[in-house]
Short mmCIF file of C-alpha atoms in Angstrom, two decimals:
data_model
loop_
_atom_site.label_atom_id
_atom_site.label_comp_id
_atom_site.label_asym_id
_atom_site.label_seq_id
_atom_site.Cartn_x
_atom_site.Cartn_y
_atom_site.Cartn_z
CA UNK S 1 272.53 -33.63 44.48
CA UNK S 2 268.88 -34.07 44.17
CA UNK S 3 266.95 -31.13 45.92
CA UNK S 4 265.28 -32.23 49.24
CA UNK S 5 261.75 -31.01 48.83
CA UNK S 6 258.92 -33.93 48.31
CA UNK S 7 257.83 -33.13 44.48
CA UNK S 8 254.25 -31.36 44.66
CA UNK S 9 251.75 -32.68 44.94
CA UNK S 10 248.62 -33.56 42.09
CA UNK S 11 246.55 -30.95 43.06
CA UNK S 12 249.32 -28.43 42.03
CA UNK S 13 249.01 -29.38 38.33
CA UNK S 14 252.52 -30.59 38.43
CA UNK S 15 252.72 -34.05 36.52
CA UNK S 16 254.20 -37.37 38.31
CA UNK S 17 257.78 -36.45 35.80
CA UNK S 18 257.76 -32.90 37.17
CA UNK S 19 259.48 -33.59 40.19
CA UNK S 20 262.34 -36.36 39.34
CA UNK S 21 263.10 -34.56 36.25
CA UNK S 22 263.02 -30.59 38.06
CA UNK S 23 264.19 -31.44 41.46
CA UNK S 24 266.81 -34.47 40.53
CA UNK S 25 264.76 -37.88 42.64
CA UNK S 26 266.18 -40.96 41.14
CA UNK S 27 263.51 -42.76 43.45
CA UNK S 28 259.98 -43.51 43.88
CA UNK S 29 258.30 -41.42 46.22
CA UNK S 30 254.39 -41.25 46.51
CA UNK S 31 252.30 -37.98 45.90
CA UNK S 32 249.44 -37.10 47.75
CA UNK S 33 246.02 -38.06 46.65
CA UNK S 34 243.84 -36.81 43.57
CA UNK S 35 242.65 -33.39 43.34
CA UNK S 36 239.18 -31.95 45.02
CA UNK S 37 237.98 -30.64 41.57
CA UNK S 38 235.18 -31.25 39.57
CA UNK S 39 233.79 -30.07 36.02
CA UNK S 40 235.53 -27.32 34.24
CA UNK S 41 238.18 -27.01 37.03
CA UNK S 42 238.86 -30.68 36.70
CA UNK S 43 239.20 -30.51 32.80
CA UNK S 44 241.41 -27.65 33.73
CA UNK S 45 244.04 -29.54 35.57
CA UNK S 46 244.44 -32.16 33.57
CA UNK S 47 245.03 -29.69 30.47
CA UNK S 48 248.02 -28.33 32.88
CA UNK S 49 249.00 -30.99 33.82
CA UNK S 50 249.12 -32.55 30.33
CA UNK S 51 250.84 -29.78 28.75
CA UNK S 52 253.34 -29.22 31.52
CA UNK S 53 253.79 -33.47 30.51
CA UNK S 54 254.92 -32.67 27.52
CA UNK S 55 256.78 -30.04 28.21
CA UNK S 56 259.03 -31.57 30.87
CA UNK S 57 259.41 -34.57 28.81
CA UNK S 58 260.29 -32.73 25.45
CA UNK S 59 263.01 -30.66 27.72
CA UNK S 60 264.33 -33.28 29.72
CA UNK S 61 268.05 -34.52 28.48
CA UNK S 62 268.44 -37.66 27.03
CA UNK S 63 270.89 -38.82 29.43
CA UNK S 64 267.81 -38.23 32.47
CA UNK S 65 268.53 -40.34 35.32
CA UNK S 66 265.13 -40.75 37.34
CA UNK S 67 263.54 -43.51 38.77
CA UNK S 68 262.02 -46.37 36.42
CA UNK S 69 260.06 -49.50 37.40
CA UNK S 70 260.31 -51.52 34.13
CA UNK S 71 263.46 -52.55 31.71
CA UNK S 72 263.49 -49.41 28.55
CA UNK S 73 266.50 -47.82 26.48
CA UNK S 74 266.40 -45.07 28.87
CA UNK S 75 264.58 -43.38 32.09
CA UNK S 76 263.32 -41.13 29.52
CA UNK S 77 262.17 -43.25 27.17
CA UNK S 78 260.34 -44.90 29.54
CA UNK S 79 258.75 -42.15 31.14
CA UNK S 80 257.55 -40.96 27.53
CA UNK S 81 256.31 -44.48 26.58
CA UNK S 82 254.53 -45.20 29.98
CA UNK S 83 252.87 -41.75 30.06
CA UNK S 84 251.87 -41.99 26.05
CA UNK S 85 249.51 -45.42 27.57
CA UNK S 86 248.54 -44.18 30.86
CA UNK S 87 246.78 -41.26 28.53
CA UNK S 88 245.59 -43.56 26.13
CA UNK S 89 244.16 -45.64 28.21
CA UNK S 90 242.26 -43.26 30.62
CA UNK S 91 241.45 -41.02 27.32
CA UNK S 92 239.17 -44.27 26.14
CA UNK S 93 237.95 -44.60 29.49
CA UNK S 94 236.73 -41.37 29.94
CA UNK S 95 235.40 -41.82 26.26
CA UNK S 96 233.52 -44.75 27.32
CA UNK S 97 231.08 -42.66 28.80
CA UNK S 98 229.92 -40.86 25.50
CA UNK S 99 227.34 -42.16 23.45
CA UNK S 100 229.55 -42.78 20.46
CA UNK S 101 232.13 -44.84 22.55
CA UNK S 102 235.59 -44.38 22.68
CA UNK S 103 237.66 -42.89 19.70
CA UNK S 104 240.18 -44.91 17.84
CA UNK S 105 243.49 -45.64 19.09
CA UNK S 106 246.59 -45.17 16.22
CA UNK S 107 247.77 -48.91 15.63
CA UNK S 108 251.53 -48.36 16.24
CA UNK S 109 250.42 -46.66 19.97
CA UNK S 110 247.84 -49.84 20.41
CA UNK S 111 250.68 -52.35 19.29
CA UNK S 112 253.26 -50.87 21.68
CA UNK S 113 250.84 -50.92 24.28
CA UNK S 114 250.41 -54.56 24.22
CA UNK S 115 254.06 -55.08 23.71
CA UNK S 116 254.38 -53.13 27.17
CA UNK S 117 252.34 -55.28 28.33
CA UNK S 118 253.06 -58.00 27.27
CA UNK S 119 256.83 -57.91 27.18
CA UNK S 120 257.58 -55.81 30.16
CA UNK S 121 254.81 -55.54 33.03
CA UNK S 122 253.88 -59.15 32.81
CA UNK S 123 257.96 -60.55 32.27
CA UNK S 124 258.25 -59.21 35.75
CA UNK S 125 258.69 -62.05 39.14
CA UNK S 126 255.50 -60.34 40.33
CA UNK S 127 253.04 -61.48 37.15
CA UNK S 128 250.66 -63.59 38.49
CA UNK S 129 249.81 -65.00 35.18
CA UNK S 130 250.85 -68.45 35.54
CA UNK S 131 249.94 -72.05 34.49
CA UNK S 132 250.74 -75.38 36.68
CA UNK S 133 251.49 -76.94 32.52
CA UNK S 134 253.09 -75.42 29.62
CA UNK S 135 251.31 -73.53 27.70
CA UNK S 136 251.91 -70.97 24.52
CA UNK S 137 249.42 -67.85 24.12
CA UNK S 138 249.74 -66.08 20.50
CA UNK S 139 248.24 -62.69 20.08
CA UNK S 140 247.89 -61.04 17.08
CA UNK S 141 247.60 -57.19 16.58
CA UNK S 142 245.48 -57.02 13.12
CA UNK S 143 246.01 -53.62 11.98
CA UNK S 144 249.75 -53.61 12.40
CA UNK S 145 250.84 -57.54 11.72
CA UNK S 146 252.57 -57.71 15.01
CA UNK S 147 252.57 -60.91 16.78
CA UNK S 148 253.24 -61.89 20.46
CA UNK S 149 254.00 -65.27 21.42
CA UNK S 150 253.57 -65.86 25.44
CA UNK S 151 255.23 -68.64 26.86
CA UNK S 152 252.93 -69.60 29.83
CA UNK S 153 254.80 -71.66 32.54
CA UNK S 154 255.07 -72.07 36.45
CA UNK S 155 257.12 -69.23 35.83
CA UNK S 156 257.20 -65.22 34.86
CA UNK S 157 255.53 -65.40 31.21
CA UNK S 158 257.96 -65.01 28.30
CA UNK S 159 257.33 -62.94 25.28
CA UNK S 160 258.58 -62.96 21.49
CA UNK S 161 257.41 -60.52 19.44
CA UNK S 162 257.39 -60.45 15.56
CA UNK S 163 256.58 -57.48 13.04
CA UNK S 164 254.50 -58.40 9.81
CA UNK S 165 252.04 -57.40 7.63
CA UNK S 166 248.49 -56.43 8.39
CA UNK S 167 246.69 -59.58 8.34
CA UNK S 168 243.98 -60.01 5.90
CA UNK S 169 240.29 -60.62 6.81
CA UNK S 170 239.52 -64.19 7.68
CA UNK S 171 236.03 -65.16 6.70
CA UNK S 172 234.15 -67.28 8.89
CA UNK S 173 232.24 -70.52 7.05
#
């Protein structure tokens, strides 16, 4: 039975996983709002809150039942995979900010990303990426080979991906 208690809130340090994995919710239910720190504090919290991340999601059992909002192998599997690009992707944003821009991102994390994308958030009814006619969209990951085909219709998009090679430098005439 899960445990009645809301999970705690941001500003406790506890991450978003925290609370459906400790206290047993199997549903969504919103936090409260972002934490009224700044600086060192700040840096802090999300070090906390990071670790305690990992932590929860390296102890959690494989047979986790929580809450999920897109198609995976598992709820933890998706919780690790969705948390692995929500850092990512607010790590280069923050990073964006420094002179020297943001760091590199490892190409298997980058191609997964896209394949989330790609295959999962935009596959959804909701997507509003849409065309009145036809048409195909190819992307092509160059580091890793990887290649996503988009089927672009009046419809949800529909992805194919495909695993190569890396694909060697095209040079421009």
């Amino acid at each position: 039975m899960a445990d009645p208690r809301p999970p705690p809130a941001r500003d406790d340090g506890a991450p978003l996983g925290h609370g459906l994995r400790d206290r047993g919710h199997t549903a969504h239910r919103p936090e409260g709002g972002e934490p009224a720190l700044d600086g060192d504090a700040l840096l802090a919290h999300y070090r906390e809150g990071h670790a305690a991340l990992v932590s929860a999601l390296r102890a959690a059992p494989e047979e986790l039942e929580c809450w999920t909002f897109l198609p995976a192998p598992s709820p933890l599997a998706f919780w690790a995979r969705r948390q692995a690009h929500e850092t990512t992707v607010h790590r280069a944003d923050a990073e964006s900010a420094l002179p020297a821009g943001p760091g590199p991102v490892a190409p298997a994390v980058g191609a997964d990303g896209i394949d989330e994308l790609l295959g999962a958030f935009h596959a959804r009814s909701r997507s509003r990426v849409r065309t009145p006619e036809p048409r195909t969209l190819r992307v092509r990951a160059t580091d890793t080979g990887d290649v996503w085909t988009v089927r672009l219709s009046a419809d949800a998009p529909r992805t194919e991906r495909t695993t190569g090679s890396p694909a060697a430098p095209r040079t421009r005439n």
